[in-house]
Tab-separated table of C-alpha atoms in Angstrom:
chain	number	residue	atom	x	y	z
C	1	UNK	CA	172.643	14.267	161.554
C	2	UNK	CA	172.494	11.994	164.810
C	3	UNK	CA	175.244	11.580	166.381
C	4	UNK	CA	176.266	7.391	166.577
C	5	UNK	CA	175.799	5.625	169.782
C	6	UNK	CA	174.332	2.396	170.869
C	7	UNK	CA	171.260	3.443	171.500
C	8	UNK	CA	170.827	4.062	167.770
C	9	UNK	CA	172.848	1.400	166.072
C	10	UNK	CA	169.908	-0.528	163.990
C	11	UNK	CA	172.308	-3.470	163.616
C	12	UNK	CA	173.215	-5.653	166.591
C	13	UNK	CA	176.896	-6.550	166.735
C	14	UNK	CA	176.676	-9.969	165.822
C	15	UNK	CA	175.405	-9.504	162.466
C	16	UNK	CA	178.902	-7.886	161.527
C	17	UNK	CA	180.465	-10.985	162.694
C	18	UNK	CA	181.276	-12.851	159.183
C	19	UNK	CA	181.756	-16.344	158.888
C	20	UNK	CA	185.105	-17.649	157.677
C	21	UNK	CA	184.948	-20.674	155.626
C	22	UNK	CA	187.874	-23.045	154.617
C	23	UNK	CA	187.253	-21.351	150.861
C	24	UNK	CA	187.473	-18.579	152.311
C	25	UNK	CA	190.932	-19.281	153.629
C	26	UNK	CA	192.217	-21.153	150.411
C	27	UNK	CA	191.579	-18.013	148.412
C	28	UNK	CA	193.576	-16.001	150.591
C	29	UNK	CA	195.889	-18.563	150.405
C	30	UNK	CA	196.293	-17.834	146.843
C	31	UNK	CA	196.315	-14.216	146.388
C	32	UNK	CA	199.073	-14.318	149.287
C	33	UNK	CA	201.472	-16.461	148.069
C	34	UNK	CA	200.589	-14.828	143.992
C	35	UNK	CA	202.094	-11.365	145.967
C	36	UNK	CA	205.309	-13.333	147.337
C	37	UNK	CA	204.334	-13.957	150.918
C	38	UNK	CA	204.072	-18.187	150.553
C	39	UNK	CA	206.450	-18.906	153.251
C	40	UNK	CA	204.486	-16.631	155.842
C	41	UNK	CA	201.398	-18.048	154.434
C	42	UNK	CA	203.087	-21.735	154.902
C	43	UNK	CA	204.267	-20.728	158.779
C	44	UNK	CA	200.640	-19.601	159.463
C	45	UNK	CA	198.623	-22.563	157.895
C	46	UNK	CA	201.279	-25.403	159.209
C	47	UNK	CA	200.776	-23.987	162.788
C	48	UNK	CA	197.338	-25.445	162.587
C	49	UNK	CA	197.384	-28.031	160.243
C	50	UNK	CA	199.423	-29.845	156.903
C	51	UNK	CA	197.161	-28.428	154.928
C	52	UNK	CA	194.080	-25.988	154.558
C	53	UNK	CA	191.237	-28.306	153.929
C	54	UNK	CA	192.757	-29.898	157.534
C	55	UNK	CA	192.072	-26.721	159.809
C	56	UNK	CA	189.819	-27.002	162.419
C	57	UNK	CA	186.857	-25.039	162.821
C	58	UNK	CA	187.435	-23.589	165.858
C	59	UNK	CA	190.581	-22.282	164.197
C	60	UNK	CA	189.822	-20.995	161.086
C	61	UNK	CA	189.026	-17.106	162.671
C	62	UNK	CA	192.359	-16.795	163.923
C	63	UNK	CA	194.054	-18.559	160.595
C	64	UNK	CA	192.087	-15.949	159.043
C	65	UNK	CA	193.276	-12.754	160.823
C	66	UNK	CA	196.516	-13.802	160.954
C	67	UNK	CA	196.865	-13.759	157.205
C	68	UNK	CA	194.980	-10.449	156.636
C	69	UNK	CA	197.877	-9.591	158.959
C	70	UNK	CA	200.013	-10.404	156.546
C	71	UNK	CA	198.401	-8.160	153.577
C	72	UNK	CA	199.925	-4.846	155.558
């Protein structure tokens, strides 16, 4: 087998890049506060906005990572 470099990645980078939609961030909404972690989830989404459907766009990568932080 090859061994991985850039030279033979067939993908550039930016196609691993996904796009996080507000949906996106309401469903994690759910399943986090359905496992306990609402107030975290509350902290995280009021930093940013009153509610979910309220987050800017530029924001809604970091909303995003910080509450996959929060699935650890």
């Amino acid at each position: 087998a090859e061994a991985f470099n850039e030279e033979t990645a067939s993908e550039p980078v930016e196609e691993l890049v996904k796009v996080v939609t507000l949906a996106d961030i309401q469903k994690k909404v759910v399943e986090l506060s359905a496992a306990g972690k609402k107030a975290e989830v509350r902290d995280i989404i009021t930093k940013y906005a009153n509610r979910v459907s309220a987050i800017p766009a530029e924001h809604t990568a970091e909303v995003w990572n910080q509450l996959i932080g929060l699935e650890n």
